[in-house]
Amino acid sequence: MLDPNQAEQLLRQNKLPRMVQWYNPRLLTRVGIRTIVSSVFGQYADQRLIQAATDPADDKALVERYDYRDPTPESPLDRVALDETGAYYIDYIADTGDGFESTYTTAYLLATDQLKVPGLDKPLPAADTLIMGGDQCYPQATREEYKSRLVTPFSWAYDVEKPERKLFAIPGNHDWYDGLNAFDSLFCAARDRLSEANPTSIGGWQCQQHRSYWALRLPYNWWIWGTDIQFSKYLDAAQVNYFE
């Protein structure tokens, strides 16, 4: 965990990202230009089609991916744990990629073994699966921004030698501003043949997805689907085939 005094000192030295100044005219202009460029080029170089084309999995492997119905595998990365009542938990966050303090606080709470919530009879346990619902990085997705606004605060909040929790993410519009390249590199490294399918870890969470969309099969015949609609436009043909 990060020493609060050290964090305050780094913030004063402007070495940690602050909240994005959304009403700054220069920033709004830059983001607007990025939006136009990404929308235009996204029509001609759709990263989702590239993901499907470079994914080595056959139909059988696609169906068996992310199948967590069996709670008995030894590795926590291969199962969804059930508590003594048979219940399981999923953590969900979205729009996290702003200032360091807010992101670190969110990651710290996620890393905590249990949280006491007013109105509940018992504490909520930490889930072994985390879903990020988009816009993991503001104002625009680059490798540098992902590192400073997401990877670093999450790693400082939950630093473990061997990750035992799973992470799945879907992109928001801000994740698409570079054509989804940085998102794909960070979250979808499991698809990379050159890295021998070694997934990326963000703190105590391991990124297990191969594309920017996925379908988790959970105990009791529950599913969670994560879709990628680019800039709120449509599902590409490869993605439709995947979910079918």
CSV table of C-alpha atoms in Angstrom, one decimal:
chain,number,residue,atom,x,y,z
A,1,MET,CA,0.0,0.0,0.0
A,2,LEU,CA,1.1,3.6,-0.7
A,3,ASP,CA,2.3,5.7,2.2
A,4,PRO,CA,-0.2,8.7,2.4
A,5,ASN,CA,2.6,11.1,3.2
A,6,GLN,CA,4.6,10.0,0.2
A,7,ALA,CA,1.5,10.3,-2.0
A,8,GLU,CA,0.8,13.9,-0.8
A,9,GLN,CA,4.4,14.8,-1.5
A,10,LEU,CA,4.3,13.4,-5.0
A,11,LEU,CA,1.0,15.2,-5.7
A,12,ARG,CA,2.6,18.5,-4.6
A,13,GLN,CA,5.5,17.9,-6.9
A,14,ASN,CA,3.0,17.3,-9.8
A,15,LYS,CA,4.4,13.7,-10.2
A,16,LEU,CA,1.0,12.1,-10.0
A,17,PRO,CA,-1.9,12.8,-12.3
A,18,ARG,CA,-4.6,15.2,-11.1
A,19,MET,CA,-8.2,15.3,-12.1
A,20,VAL,CA,-8.7,16.2,-15.7
A,21,GLN,CA,-9.6,19.8,-16.3
A,22,TRP,CA,-12.6,19.2,-18.6
A,23,TYR,CA,-13.4,22.9,-19.1
A,24,ASN,CA,-10.0,23.7,-20.3
A,25,PRO,CA,-10.4,25.0,-23.9
A,26,ARG,CA,-7.2,23.4,-25.1
A,27,LEU,CA,-8.1,20.1,-23.7
A,28,LEU,CA,-11.6,20.1,-25.2
A,29,THR,CA,-10.1,21.0,-28.6
A,30,ARG,CA,-7.6,18.2,-28.4
A,31,VAL,CA,-10.1,15.7,-27.4
A,32,GLY,CA,-12.5,16.9,-30.1
A,33,ILE,CA,-9.9,16.4,-32.7
A,34,ARG,CA,-9.1,13.0,-31.4
A,35,THR,CA,-12.7,12.0,-31.5
A,36,ILE,CA,-13.0,13.0,-35.2
A,37,VAL,CA,-9.8,11.3,-36.2
A,38,SER,CA,-10.6,8.1,-34.3
A,39,SER,CA,-14.2,8.0,-35.7
A,40,VAL,CA,-12.9,8.4,-39.3
A,41,PHE,CA,-10.1,5.9,-39.2
A,42,GLY,CA,-12.0,3.5,-37.0
A,43,GLN,CA,-14.2,2.9,-40.1
A,44,TYR,CA,-11.3,1.7,-42.1
A,45,ALA,CA,-9.1,0.0,-39.5
A,46,ASP,CA,-11.5,-1.6,-37.0
A,47,GLN,CA,-9.3,-3.1,-34.2
A,48,ARG,CA,-12.1,-5.5,-33.4
A,49,LEU,CA,-11.7,-7.2,-36.8
A,50,ILE,CA,-8.0,-7.4,-36.3
A,51,GLN,CA,-8.5,-9.0,-32.9
A,52,ALA,CA,-10.7,-11.7,-34.5
A,53,ALA,CA,-8.3,-12.3,-37.3
A,54,THR,CA,-5.2,-12.7,-35.0
A,55,ASP,CA,-7.0,-14.9,-32.4
A,56,PRO,CA,-5.6,-18.4,-32.9
A,57,ALA,CA,-8.5,-20.1,-31.0
A,58,ASP,CA,-10.9,-22.5,-32.9
A,59,ASP,CA,-14.6,-22.6,-32.3
A,60,LYS,CA,-14.3,-25.2,-29.5
A,61,ALA,CA,-11.7,-23.1,-27.6
A,62,LEU,CA,-13.8,-20.0,-28.0
A,63,VAL,CA,-16.8,-21.8,-26.4
A,64,GLU,CA,-14.7,-23.2,-23.5
A,65,ARG,CA,-13.0,-19.9,-22.7
A,66,TYR,CA,-14.0,-18.1,-19.5
A,67,ASP,CA,-16.1,-21.1,-18.4
A,68,TYR,CA,-16.2,-20.7,-14.6
A,69,ARG,CA,-19.2,-23.0,-13.8
A,70,ASP,CA,-17.0,-25.5,-11.9
A,71,PRO,CA,-16.0,-24.0,-8.5
A,72,THR,CA,-13.5,-26.8,-7.8
A,73,PRO,CA,-10.3,-25.9,-9.8
A,74,GLU,CA,-7.3,-25.3,-7.5
A,75,SER,CA,-6.2,-22.1,-9.1
A,76,PRO,CA,-8.4,-19.1,-8.2
A,77,LEU,CA,-7.8,-17.8,-11.7
A,78,ASP,CA,-9.7,-20.8,-13.1
A,79,ARG,CA,-12.8,-20.6,-11.0
A,80,VAL,CA,-15.4,-18.3,-9.3
A,81,ALA,CA,-15.3,-19.0,-5.6
A,82,LEU,CA,-18.5,-19.8,-3.8
A,83,ASP,CA,-19.0,-18.9,-0.1
A,84,GLU,CA,-20.5,-21.1,2.6
A,85,THR,CA,-24.0,-20.3,1.3
A,86,GLY,CA,-23.2,-21.0,-2.3
A,87,ALA,CA,-23.1,-17.3,-3.3
A,88,TYR,CA,-20.5,-15.7,-5.4
A,89,TYR,CA,-19.5,-12.1,-6.0
A,90,ILE,CA,-18.4,-9.9,-8.9
A,91,ASP,CA,-16.8,-6.5,-8.5
A,92,TYR,CA,-17.7,-3.9,-11.0
A,93,ILE,CA,-16.3,-0.4,-11.6
A,94,ALA,CA,-16.3,2.1,-14.5
A,95,ASP,CA,-15.0,5.5,-15.5
A,96,THR,CA,-12.0,5.1,-13.2
A,97,GLY,CA,-9.2,6.7,-15.2
A,98,ASP,CA,-9.2,10.3,-13.9
A,99,GLY,CA,-7.1,11.7,-11.0
A,100,PHE,CA,-4.7,9.6,-9.0
A,101,GLU,CA,-6.4,10.1,-5.7
A,102,SER,CA,-9.8,8.9,-6.8
A,103,THR,CA,-8.5,5.9,-8.7
A,104,TYR,CA,-6.2,4.8,-5.9
A,105,THR,CA,-9.0,5.1,-3.4
A,106,THR,CA,-11.2,2.9,-5.7
A,107,ALA,CA,-8.5,0.3,-6.1
A,108,TYR,CA,-7.7,0.3,-2.4
A,109,LEU,CA,-11.4,-0.5,-1.6
A,110,LEU,CA,-11.4,-3.2,-4.2
A,111,ALA,CA,-8.3,-4.8,-2.8
A,112,THR,CA,-9.7,-4.9,0.8
A,113,ASP,CA,-10.7,-8.4,1.9
A,114,GLN,CA,-14.2,-7.2,3.0
A,115,LEU,CA,-16.2,-3.9,3.1
A,116,LYS,CA,-18.8,-3.0,5.7
A,117,VAL,CA,-21.8,-1.4,4.0
A,118,PRO,CA,-24.5,0.4,6.0
A,119,GLY,CA,-27.8,-1.5,5.9
A,120,LEU,CA,-26.2,-4.9,5.3
A,121,ASP,CA,-26.1,-7.6,8.0
A,122,LYS,CA,-22.6,-8.8,7.0
A,123,PRO,CA,-19.6,-7.3,5.2
A,124,LEU,CA,-19.2,-7.7,1.5
A,125,PRO,CA,-16.3,-10.0,0.6
A,126,ALA,CA,-13.8,-9.1,-2.1
A,127,ALA,CA,-14.7,-10.8,-5.4
A,128,ASP,CA,-12.1,-12.8,-7.3
A,129,THR,CA,-13.4,-11.3,-10.6
A,130,LEU,CA,-13.3,-7.6,-11.4
A,131,ILE,CA,-15.1,-6.1,-14.4
A,132,MET,CA,-14.2,-2.7,-15.7
A,133,GLY,CA,-17.0,-1.0,-17.6
A,134,GLY,CA,-15.2,1.4,-19.8
A,135,ASP,CA,-13.2,4.7,-19.9
A,136,GLN,CA,-10.3,3.2,-17.9
A,137,CYS,CA,-8.2,6.2,-18.9
A,138,TYR,CA,-9.0,9.9,-19.3
A,139,PRO,CA,-8.9,12.1,-21.3
A,140,GLN,CA,-7.5,9.9,-24.1
A,141,ALA,CA,-6.0,6.5,-24.1
A,142,THR,CA,-2.3,6.2,-24.5
A,143,ARG,CA,0.2,3.7,-23.0
A,144,GLU,CA,1.6,6.5,-20.8
A,145,GLU,CA,-1.8,7.6,-19.5
A,146,TYR,CA,-2.9,4.0,-18.8
A,147,LYS,CA,0.3,3.5,-16.8
A,148,SER,CA,0.0,6.7,-14.7
A,149,ARG,CA,-3.8,6.8,-14.3
A,150,LEU,CA,-4.7,3.1,-14.0
A,151,VAL,CA,-1.8,0.6,-13.7
A,152,THR,CA,0.3,2.6,-11.2
A,153,PRO,CA,-2.5,3.4,-8.7
A,154,PHE,CA,-3.9,-0.1,-8.9
A,155,SER,CA,-0.5,-1.7,-8.5
A,156,TRP,CA,0.3,0.5,-5.4
A,157,ALA,CA,-3.1,-0.2,-3.9
A,158,TYR,CA,-2.8,-4.0,-4.3
A,159,ASP,CA,0.7,-5.2,-4.7
A,160,VAL,CA,1.1,-9.0,-4.6
A,161,GLU,CA,3.7,-11.3,-5.9
A,162,LYS,CA,1.3,-13.6,-7.7
A,163,PRO,CA,-2.2,-12.3,-8.9
A,164,GLU,CA,-5.1,-14.4,-7.8
A,165,ARG,CA,-8.0,-12.3,-9.1
A,166,LYS,CA,-9.3,-12.0,-12.7
A,167,LEU,CA,-9.9,-8.8,-14.6
A,168,PHE,CA,-12.1,-8.3,-17.7
A,169,ALA,CA,-12.7,-4.9,-19.3
A,170,ILE,CA,-14.7,-3.4,-22.0
A,171,PRO,CA,-13.7,-0.2,-23.7
A,172,GLY,CA,-15.5,3.2,-23.6
A,173,ASN,CA,-15.2,6.0,-26.1
A,174,HIS,CA,-12.1,7.4,-24.4
A,175,ASP,CA,-10.4,4.0,-24.7
A,176,TRP,CA,-11.1,4.2,-28.5
A,177,TYR,CA,-9.5,7.6,-29.1
A,178,ASP,CA,-6.2,5.9,-30.2
A,179,GLY,CA,-8.0,3.3,-32.3
A,180,LEU,CA,-8.1,0.9,-29.3
A,181,ASN,CA,-4.4,0.1,-29.6
A,182,ALA,CA,-3.3,0.8,-26.0
A,183,PHE,CA,-6.4,-1.0,-24.6
A,184,ASP,CA,-5.6,-4.0,-26.8
A,185,SER,CA,-2.0,-4.1,-25.7
A,186,LEU,CA,-2.8,-3.8,-22.0
A,187,PHE,CA,-5.9,-5.9,-21.6
A,188,CYS,CA,-5.8,-8.4,-24.5
A,189,ALA,CA,-2.2,-9.6,-24.2
A,190,ALA,CA,-3.4,-13.2,-23.7
A,191,ARG,CA,-4.0,-13.3,-27.4
A,192,ASP,CA,-0.4,-12.5,-28.3
A,193,ARG,CA,1.4,-15.4,-29.8
A,194,LEU,CA,4.8,-13.8,-29.3
A,195,SER,CA,4.4,-13.5,-25.5
A,196,GLU,CA,3.2,-17.2,-25.4
A,197,ALA,CA,-0.2,-16.1,-24.1
A,198,ASN,CA,1.2,-14.5,-20.9
A,199,PRO,CA,-1.5,-12.2,-19.7
A,200,THR,CA,-0.9,-8.7,-18.3
A,201,SER,CA,-1.3,-8.1,-14.5
A,202,ILE,CA,-2.5,-4.9,-13.0
A,203,GLY,CA,-1.7,-5.0,-9.4
A,204,GLY,CA,-3.3,-8.1,-7.9
A,205,TRP,CA,-5.6,-8.7,-11.0
A,206,GLN,CA,-4.7,-10.7,-14.1
A,207,CYS,CA,-6.1,-9.6,-17.5
A,208,GLN,CA,-7.5,-12.8,-19.0
A,209,GLN,CA,-9.4,-11.6,-22.0
A,210,HIS,CA,-8.3,-12.1,-25.6
A,211,ARG,CA,-10.4,-9.5,-27.3
A,212,SER,CA,-12.2,-6.3,-26.3
A,213,TYR,CA,-15.4,-8.3,-25.9
A,214,TRP,CA,-16.1,-11.5,-24.0
A,215,ALA,CA,-18.7,-13.8,-22.4
A,216,LEU,CA,-18.2,-15.2,-18.9
A,217,ARG,CA,-20.0,-18.4,-18.0
A,218,LEU,CA,-20.7,-18.5,-14.3
A,219,PRO,CA,-22.2,-21.0,-11.8
A,220,TYR,CA,-26.0,-21.6,-11.8
A,221,ASN,CA,-26.3,-20.9,-15.6
A,222,TRP,CA,-25.6,-17.2,-15.3
A,223,TRP,CA,-23.7,-15.3,-18.0
A,224,ILE,CA,-22.1,-11.9,-18.1
A,225,TRP,CA,-21.5,-10.5,-21.6
A,226,GLY,CA,-19.2,-7.7,-22.3
A,227,THR,CA,-19.7,-6.1,-25.7
A,228,ASP,CA,-17.6,-3.5,-27.6
A,229,ILE,CA,-19.8,-1.1,-29.6
A,230,GLN,CA,-16.9,1.2,-30.5
A,231,PHE,CA,-18.3,4.7,-30.5
A,232,SER,CA,-21.8,3.7,-29.7
A,233,LYS,CA,-22.3,2.4,-33.3
A,234,TYR,CA,-22.7,-1.3,-33.8
A,235,LEU,CA,-21.4,-4.8,-33.2
A,236,ASP,CA,-19.0,-5.9,-35.9
A,237,ALA,CA,-19.7,-9.2,-37.8
A,238,ALA,CA,-16.9,-11.1,-36.0
A,239,GLN,CA,-18.3,-10.1,-32.6
A,240,VAL,CA,-21.8,-11.1,-33.6
A,241,ASN,CA,-20.5,-14.5,-34.7
A,242,TYR,CA,-18.7,-14.8,-31.4
A,243,PHE,CA,-21.8,-14.3,-29.2
A,244,GLU,CA,-23.9,-16.5,-31.5
